[in-house]
PDB file of C-alpha atoms in Angstrom:
ATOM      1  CA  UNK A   6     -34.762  -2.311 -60.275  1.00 48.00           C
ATOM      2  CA  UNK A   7     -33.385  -5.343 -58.441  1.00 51.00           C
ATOM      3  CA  UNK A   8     -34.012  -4.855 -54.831  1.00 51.00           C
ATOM      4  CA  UNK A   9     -30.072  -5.071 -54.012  1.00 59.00           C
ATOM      5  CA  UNK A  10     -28.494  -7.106 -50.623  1.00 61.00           C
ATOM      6  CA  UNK A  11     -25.446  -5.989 -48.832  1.00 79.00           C
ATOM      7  CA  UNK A  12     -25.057  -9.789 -47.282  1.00 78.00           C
ATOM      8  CA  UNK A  13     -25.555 -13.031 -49.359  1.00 78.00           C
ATOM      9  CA  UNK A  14     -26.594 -16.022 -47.161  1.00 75.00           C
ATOM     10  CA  UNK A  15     -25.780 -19.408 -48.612  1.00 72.00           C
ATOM     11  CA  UNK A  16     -26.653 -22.949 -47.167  1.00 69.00           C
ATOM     12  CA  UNK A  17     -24.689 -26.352 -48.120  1.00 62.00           C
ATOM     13  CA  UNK A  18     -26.647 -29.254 -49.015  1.00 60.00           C
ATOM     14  CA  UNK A  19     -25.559 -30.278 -45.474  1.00 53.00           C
ATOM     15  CA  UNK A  20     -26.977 -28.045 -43.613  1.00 59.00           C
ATOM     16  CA  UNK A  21     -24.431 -25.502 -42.622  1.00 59.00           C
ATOM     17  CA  UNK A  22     -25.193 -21.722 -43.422  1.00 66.00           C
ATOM     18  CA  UNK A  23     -22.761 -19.030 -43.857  1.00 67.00           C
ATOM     19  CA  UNK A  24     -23.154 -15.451 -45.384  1.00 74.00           C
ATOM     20  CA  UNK A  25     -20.726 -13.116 -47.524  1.00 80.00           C
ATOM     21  CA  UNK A  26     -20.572  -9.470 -47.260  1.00 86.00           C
ATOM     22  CA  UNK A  27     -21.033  -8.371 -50.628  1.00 91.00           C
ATOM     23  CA  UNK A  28     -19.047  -5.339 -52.302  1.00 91.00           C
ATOM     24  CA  UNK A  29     -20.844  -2.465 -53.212  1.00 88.00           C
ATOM     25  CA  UNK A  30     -20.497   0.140 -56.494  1.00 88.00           C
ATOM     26  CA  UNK A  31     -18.424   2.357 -54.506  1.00 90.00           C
ATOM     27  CA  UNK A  32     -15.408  -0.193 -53.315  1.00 92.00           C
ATOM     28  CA  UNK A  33     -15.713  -1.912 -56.792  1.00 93.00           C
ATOM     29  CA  UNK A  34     -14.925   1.480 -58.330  1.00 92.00           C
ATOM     30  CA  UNK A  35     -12.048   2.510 -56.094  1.00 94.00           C
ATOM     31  CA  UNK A  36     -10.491  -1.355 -56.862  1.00 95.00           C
ATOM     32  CA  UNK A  37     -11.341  -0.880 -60.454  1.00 94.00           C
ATOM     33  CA  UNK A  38      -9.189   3.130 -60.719  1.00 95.00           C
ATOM     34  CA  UNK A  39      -6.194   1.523 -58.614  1.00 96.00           C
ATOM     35  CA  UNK A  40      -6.202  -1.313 -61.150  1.00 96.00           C
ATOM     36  CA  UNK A  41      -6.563   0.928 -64.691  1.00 95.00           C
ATOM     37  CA  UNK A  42      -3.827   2.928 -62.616  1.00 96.00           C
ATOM     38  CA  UNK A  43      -1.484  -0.202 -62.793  1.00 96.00           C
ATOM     39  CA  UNK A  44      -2.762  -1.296 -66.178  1.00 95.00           C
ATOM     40  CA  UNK A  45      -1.798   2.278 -67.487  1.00 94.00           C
ATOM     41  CA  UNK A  46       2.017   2.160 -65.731  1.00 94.00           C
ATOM     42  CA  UNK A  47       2.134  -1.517 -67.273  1.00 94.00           C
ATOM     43  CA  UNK A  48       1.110  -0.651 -70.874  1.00 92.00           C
ATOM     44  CA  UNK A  49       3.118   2.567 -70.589  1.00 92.00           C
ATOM     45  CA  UNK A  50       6.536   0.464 -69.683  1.00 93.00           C
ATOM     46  CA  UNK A  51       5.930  -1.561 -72.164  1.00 92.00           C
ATOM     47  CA  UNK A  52       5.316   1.079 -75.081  1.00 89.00           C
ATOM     48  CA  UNK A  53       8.194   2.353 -74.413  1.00 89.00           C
ATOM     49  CA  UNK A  54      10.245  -0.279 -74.794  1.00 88.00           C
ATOM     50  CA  UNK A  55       8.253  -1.432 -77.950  1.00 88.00           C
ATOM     51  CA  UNK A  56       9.199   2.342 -79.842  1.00 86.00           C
ATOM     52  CA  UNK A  57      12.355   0.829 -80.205  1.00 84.00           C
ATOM     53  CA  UNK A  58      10.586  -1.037 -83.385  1.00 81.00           C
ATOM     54  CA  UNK A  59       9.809   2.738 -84.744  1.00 80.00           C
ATOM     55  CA  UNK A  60      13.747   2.028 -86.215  1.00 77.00           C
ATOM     56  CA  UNK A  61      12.191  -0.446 -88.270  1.00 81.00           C
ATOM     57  CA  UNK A  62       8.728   0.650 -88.935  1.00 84.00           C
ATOM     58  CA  UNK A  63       6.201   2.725 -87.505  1.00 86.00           C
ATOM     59  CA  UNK A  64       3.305   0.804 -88.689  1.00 87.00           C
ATOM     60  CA  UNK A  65       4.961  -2.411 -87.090  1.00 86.00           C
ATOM     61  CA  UNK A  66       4.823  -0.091 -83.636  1.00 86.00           C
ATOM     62  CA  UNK A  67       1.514   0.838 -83.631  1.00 88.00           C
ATOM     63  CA  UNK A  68       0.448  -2.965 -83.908  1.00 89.00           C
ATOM     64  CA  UNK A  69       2.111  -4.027 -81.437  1.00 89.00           C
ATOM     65  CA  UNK A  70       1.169  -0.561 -79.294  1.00 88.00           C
ATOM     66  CA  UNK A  71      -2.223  -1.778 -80.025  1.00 90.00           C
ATOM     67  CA  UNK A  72      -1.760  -5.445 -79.200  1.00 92.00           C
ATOM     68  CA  UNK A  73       0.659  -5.552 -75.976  1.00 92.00           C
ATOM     69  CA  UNK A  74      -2.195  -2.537 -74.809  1.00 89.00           C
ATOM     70  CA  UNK A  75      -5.321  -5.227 -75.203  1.00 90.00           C
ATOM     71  CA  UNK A  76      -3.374  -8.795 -73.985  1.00 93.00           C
ATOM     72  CA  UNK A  77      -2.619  -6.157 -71.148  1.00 95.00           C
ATOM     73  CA  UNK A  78      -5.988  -4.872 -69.915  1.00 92.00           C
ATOM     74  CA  UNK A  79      -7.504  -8.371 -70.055  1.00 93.00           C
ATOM     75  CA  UNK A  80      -4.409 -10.205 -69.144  1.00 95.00           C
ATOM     76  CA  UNK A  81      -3.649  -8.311 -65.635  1.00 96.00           C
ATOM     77  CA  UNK A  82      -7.437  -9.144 -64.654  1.00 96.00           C
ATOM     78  CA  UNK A  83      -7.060 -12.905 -65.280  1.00 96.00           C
ATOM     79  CA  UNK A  84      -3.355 -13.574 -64.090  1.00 96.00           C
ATOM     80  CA  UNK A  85      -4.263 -11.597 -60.636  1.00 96.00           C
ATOM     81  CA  UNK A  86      -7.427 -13.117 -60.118  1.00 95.00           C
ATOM     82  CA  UNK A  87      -6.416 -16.965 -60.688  1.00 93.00           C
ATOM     83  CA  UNK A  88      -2.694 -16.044 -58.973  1.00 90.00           C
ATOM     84  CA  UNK A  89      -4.480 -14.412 -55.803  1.00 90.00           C
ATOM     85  CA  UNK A  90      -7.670 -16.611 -55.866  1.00 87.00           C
ATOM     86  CA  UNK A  91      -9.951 -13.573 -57.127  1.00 92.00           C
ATOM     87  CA  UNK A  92      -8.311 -10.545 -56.370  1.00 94.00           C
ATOM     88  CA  UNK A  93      -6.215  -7.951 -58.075  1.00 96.00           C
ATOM     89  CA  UNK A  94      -4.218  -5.058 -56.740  1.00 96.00           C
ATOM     90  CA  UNK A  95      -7.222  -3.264 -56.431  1.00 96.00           C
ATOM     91  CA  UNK A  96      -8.946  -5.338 -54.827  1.00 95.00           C
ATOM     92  CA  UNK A  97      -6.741  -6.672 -52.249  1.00 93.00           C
ATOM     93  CA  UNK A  98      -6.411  -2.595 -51.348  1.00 94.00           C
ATOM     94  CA  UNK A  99      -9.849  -2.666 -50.628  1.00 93.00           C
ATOM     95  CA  UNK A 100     -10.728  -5.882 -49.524  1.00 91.00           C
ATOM     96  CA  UNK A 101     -12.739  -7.435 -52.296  1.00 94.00           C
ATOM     97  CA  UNK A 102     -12.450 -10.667 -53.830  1.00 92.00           C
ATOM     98  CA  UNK A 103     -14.136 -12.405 -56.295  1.00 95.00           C
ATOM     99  CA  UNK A 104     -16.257 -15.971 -55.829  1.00 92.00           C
ATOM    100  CA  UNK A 105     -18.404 -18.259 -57.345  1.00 92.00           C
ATOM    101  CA  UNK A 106     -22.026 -17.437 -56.520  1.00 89.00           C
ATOM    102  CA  UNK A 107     -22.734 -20.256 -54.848  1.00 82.00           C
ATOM    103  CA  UNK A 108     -19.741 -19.886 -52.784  1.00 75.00           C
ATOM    104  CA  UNK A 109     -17.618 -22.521 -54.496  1.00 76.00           C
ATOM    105  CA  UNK A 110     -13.931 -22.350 -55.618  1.00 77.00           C
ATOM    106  CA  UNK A 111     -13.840 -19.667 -58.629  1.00 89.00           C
ATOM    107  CA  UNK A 112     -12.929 -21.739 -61.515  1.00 92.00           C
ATOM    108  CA  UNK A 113     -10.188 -20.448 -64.181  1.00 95.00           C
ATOM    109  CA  UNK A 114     -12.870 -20.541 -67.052  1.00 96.00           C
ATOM    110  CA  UNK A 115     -14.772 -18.059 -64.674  1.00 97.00           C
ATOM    111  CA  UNK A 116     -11.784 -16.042 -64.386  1.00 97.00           C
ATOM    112  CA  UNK A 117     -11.595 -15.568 -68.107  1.00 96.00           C
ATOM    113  CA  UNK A 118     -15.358 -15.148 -68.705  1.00 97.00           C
ATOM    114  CA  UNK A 119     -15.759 -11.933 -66.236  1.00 97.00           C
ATOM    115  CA  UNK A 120     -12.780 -10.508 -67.992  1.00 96.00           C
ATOM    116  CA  UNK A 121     -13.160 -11.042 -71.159  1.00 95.00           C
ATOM    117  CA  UNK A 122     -16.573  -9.483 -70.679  1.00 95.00           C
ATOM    118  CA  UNK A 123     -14.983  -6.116 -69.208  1.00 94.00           C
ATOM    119  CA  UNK A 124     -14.821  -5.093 -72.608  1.00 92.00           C
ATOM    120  CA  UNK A 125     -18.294  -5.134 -72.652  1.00 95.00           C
ATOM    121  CA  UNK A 126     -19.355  -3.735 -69.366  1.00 94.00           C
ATOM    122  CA  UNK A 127     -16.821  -0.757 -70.036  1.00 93.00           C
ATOM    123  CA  UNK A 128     -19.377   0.438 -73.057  1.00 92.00           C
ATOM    124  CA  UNK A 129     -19.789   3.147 -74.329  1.00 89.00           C
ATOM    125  CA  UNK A 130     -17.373   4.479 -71.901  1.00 84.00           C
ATOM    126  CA  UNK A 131     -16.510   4.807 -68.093  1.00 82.00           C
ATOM    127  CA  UNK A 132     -17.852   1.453 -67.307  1.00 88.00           C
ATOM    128  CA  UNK A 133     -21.613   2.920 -67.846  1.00 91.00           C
ATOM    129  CA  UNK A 134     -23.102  -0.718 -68.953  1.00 94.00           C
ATOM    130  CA  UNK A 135     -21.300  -2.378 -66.011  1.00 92.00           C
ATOM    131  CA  UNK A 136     -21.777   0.039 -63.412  1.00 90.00           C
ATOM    132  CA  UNK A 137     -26.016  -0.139 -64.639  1.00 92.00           C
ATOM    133  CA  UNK A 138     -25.756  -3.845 -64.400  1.00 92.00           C
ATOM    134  CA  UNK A 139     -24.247  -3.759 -60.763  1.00 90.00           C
ATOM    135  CA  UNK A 140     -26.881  -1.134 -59.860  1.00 89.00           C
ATOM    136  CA  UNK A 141     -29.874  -3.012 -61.231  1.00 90.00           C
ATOM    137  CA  UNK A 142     -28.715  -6.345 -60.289  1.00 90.00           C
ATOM    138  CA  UNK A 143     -30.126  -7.385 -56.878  1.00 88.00           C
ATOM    139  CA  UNK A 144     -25.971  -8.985 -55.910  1.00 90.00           C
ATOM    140  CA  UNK A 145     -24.457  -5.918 -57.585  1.00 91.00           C
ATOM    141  CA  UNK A 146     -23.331  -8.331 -60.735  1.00 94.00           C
ATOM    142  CA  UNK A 147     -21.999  -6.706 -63.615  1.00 95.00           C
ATOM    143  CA  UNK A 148     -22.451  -8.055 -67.557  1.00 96.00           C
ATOM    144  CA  UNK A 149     -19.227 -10.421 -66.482  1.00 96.00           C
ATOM    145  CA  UNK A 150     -20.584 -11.388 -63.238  1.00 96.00           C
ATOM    146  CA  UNK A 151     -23.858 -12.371 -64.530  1.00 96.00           C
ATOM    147  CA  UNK A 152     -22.366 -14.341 -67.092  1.00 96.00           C
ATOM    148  CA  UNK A 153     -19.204 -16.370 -64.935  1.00 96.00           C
ATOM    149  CA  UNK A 154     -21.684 -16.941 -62.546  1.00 96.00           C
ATOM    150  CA  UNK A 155     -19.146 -14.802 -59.852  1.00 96.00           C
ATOM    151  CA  UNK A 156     -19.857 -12.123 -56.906  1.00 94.00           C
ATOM    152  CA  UNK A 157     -17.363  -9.455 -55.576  1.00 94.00           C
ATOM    153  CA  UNK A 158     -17.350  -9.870 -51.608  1.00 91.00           C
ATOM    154  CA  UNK A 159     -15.719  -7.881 -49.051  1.00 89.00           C
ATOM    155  CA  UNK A 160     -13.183  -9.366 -46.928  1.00 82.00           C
ATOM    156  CA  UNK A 161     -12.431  -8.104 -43.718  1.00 72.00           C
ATOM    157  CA  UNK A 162      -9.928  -8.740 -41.668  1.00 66.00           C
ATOM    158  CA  UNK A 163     -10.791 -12.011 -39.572  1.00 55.00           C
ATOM    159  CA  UNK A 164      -9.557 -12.155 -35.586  1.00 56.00           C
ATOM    160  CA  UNK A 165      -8.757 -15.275 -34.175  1.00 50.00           C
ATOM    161  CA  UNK A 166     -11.058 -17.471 -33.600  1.00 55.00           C
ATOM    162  CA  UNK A 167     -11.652 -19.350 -30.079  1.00 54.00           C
ATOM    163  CA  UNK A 168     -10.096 -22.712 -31.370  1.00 55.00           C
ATOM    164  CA  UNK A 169     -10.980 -24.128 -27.782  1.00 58.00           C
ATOM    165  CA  UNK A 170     -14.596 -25.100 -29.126  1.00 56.00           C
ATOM    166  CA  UNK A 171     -13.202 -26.865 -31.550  1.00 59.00           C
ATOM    167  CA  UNK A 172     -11.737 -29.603 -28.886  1.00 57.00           C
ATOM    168  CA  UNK A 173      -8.920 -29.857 -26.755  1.00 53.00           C
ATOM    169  CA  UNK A 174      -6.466 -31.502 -29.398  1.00 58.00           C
ATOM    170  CA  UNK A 175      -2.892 -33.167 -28.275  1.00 63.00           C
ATOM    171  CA  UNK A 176      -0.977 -33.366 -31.590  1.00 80.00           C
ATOM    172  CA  UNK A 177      -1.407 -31.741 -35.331  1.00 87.00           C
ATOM    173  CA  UNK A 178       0.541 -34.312 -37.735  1.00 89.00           C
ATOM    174  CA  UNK A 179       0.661 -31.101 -40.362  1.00 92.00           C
ATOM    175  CA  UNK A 180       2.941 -28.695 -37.589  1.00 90.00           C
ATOM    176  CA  UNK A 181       5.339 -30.964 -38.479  1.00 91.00           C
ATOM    177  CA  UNK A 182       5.814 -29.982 -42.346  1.00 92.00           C
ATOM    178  CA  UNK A 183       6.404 -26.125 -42.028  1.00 91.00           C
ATOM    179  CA  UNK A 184       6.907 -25.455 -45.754  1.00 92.00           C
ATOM    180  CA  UNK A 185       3.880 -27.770 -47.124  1.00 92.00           C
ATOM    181  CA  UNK A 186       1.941 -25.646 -44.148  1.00 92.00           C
ATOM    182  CA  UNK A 187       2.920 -22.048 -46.224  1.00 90.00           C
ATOM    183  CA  UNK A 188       1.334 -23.194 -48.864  1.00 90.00           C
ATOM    184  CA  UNK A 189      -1.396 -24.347 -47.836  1.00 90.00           C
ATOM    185  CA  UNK A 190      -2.359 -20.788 -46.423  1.00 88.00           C
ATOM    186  CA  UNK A 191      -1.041 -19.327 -49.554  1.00 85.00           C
ATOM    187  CA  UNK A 192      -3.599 -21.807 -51.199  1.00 85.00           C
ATOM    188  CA  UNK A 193      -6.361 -21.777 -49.241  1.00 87.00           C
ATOM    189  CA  UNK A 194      -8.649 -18.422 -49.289  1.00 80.00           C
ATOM    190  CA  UNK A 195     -10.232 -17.091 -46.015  1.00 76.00           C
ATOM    191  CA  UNK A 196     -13.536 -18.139 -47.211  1.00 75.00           C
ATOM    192  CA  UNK A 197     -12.822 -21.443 -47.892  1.00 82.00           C
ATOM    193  CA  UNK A 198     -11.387 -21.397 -43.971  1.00 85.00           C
ATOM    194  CA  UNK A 199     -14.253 -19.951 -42.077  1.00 81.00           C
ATOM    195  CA  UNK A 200     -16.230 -22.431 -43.944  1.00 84.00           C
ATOM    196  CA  UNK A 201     -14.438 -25.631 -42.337  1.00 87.00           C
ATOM    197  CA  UNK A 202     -14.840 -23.330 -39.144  1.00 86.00           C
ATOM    198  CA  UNK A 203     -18.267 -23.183 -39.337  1.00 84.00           C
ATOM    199  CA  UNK A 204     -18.652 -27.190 -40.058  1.00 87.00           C
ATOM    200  CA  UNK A 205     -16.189 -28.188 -37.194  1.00 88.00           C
ATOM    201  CA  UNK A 206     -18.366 -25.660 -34.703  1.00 84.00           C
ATOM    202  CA  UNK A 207     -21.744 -27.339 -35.941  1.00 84.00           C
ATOM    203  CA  UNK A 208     -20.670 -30.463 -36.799  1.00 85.00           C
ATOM    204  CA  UNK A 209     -22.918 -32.295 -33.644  1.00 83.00           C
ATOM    205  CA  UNK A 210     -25.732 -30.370 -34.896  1.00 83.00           C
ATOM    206  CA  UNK A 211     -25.206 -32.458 -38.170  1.00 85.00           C
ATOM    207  CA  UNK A 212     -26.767 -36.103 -38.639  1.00 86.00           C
ATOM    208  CA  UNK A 213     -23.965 -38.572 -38.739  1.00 88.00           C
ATOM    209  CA  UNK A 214     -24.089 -39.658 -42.609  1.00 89.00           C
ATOM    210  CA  UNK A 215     -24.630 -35.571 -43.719  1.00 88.00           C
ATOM    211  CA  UNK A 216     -21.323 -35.194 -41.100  1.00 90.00           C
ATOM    212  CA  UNK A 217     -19.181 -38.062 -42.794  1.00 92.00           C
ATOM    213  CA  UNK A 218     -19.745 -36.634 -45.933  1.00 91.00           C
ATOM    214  CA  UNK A 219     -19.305 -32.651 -45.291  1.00 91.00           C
ATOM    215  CA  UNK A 220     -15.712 -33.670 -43.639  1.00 93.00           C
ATOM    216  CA  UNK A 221     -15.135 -35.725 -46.637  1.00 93.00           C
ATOM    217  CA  UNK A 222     -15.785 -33.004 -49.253  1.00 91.00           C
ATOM    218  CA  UNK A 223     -13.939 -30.583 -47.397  1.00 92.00           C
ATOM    219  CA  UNK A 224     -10.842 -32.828 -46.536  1.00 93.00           C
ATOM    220  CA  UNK A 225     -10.516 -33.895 -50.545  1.00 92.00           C
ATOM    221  CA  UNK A 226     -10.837 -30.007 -51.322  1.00 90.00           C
ATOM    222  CA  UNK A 227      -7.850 -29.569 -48.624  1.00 93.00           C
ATOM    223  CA  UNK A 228      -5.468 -32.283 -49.965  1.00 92.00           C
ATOM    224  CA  UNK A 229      -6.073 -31.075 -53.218  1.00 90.00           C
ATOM    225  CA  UNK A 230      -4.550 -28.224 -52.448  1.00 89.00           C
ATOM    226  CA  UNK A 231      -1.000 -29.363 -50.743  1.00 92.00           C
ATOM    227  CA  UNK A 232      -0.055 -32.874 -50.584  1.00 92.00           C
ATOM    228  CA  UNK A 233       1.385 -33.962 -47.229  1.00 94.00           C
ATOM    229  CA  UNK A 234       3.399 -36.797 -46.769  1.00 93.00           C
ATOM    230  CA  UNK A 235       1.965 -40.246 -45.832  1.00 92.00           C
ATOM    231  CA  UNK A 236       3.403 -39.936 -42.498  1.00 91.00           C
ATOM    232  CA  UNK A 237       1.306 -37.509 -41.807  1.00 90.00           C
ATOM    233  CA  UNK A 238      -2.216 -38.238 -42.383  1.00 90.00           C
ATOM    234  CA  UNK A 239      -2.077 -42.038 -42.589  1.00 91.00           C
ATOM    235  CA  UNK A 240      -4.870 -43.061 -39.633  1.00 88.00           C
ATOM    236  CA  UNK A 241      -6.313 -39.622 -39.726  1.00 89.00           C
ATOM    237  CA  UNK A 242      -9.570 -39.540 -40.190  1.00 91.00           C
ATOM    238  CA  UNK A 243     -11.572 -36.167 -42.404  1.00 93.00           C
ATOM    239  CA  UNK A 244     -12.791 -34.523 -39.747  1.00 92.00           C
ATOM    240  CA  UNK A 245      -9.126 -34.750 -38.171  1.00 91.00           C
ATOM    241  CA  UNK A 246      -7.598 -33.527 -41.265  1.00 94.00           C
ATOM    242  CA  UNK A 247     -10.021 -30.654 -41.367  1.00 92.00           C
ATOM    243  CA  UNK A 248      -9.536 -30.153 -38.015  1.00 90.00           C
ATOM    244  CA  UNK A 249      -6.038 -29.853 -38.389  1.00 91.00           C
ATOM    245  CA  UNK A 250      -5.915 -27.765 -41.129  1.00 92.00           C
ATOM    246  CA  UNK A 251      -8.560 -25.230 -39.422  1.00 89.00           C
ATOM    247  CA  UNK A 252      -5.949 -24.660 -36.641  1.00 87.00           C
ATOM    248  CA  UNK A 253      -2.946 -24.007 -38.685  1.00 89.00           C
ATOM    249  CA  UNK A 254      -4.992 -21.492 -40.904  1.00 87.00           C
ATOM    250  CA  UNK A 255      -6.330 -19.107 -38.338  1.00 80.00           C
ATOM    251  CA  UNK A 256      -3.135 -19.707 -35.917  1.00 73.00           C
ATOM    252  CA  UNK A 257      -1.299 -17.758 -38.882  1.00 48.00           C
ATOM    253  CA  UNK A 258      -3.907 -15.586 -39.438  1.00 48.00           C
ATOM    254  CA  UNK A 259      -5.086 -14.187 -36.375  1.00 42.00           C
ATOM    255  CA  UNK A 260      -0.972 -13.375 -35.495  1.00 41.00           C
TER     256      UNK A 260
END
């Protein structure tokens, strides 16, 4: 047996280290009853409005009984975790959420793998092969896990962070836009936030081409996100536009 961690501590090719809590058998398995419990309400609703095909024929009802039950069970699992960015009612209960590995954005194909695999990891029953996998496995990785190349981390709730050692700043262009700024916290996790923290705190610890470059990354993943208008980021520079963004993310979330 895989000697297991309860913190996973990853370094960018820039130099900057951060570390993820990760989420043991125990919260996994409270996340994972809350969600069959909304699965089961779900796929109850909807067989009862499908026995209204029993007037036609009962064969015709138990296929789609059958059907609506499995695009159900695998459905809720990928809709949450791409709509939420890798949680599910479960999970945002108890403070999970799922990321890549390596601690990149969680890609939709990654999404569908780990779920699609749940079939698997629930063998023969009560999620035995899964819950051996996330035992054995040394980042508590189920069949799905292994496979998407995901984690489960825990999330707890972040205070406010002393934006003072970021740099006395005059003026954030992005205040300006209040509705493009709602979704960009919508869009943006907490992870991805503490780890443009972490940069702009470091950043004179970094040398200046391994700088340039970590801004730039981070700024493109940023604008890809929400698109603000040209008025407000024309002559700002990356580390600006992180900068920027950093303050309006934790100002919301430390409230």
């Amino acid at each position: 047996m895989a000697e297991q961690t309860t913190t996973l501590q990853i370094r960018t090719p820039e130099g900057i280290r951060f570390s993820l809590l990760l989420a043991g058998p125990t919260s996994r398995l409270l996340a994972l009853l809350v969600d069959f419990a909304c699965i089961s309400v779900a796929s109850t609703t909807i067989s009862t409005v499908l026995r209204l095909f029993t007037l036609i024929s009962q064969d015709i009802f138990m296929a789609l009984t059958i059907l609506s039950g499995f695009v159900i069970s695998i459905g809720y699992g990928i809709g949450c975790e791409w709509y939420w960015q890798g949680q599910t009612v479960g999970k945002r209960l108890l403070h999970l959420r799922v990321m890549d590995e390596q601690g990149l954005k969680l890609q939709f194909s990654q999404v569908v793998i780990r779920n699609l695999l749940r079939i698997v990891d629930s063998l023969p029953a009560l999620y035995l092969v899964g819950g051996i996998a996330s035992l054995i496995s040394r980042k508590c990785q189920r069949l799905g896990d292994l496979a998407a190349g995901t984690i489960v981390i825990r999330t707890p709730k972040v205070q406010l962070p002393d934006l003072e050692q970021l740099g006395t700043e005059k003026f954030n262009s992005l205040a300006a836009y209040p509705q493009l700024v709602a979704r960009l916290r919508q869009k943006v996790s907490r992870e991805e936030g503490a780890i443009a923290l972490r940069a702009l705190i470091r950043r004179e610890e970094l040398d200046p081409t391994a700088r340039l470059e970590l801004f730039r990354e981070l700024a493109v993943m940023f604008r890809s996100q929400v698109a603000f208008p040209a008025e407000a980021v024309d002559g700002v520079s990356d580390e600006r536009y992180v900068r920027n963004v950093v303050e309006l993310l934790f100002e919301q979330r430390g409230r």
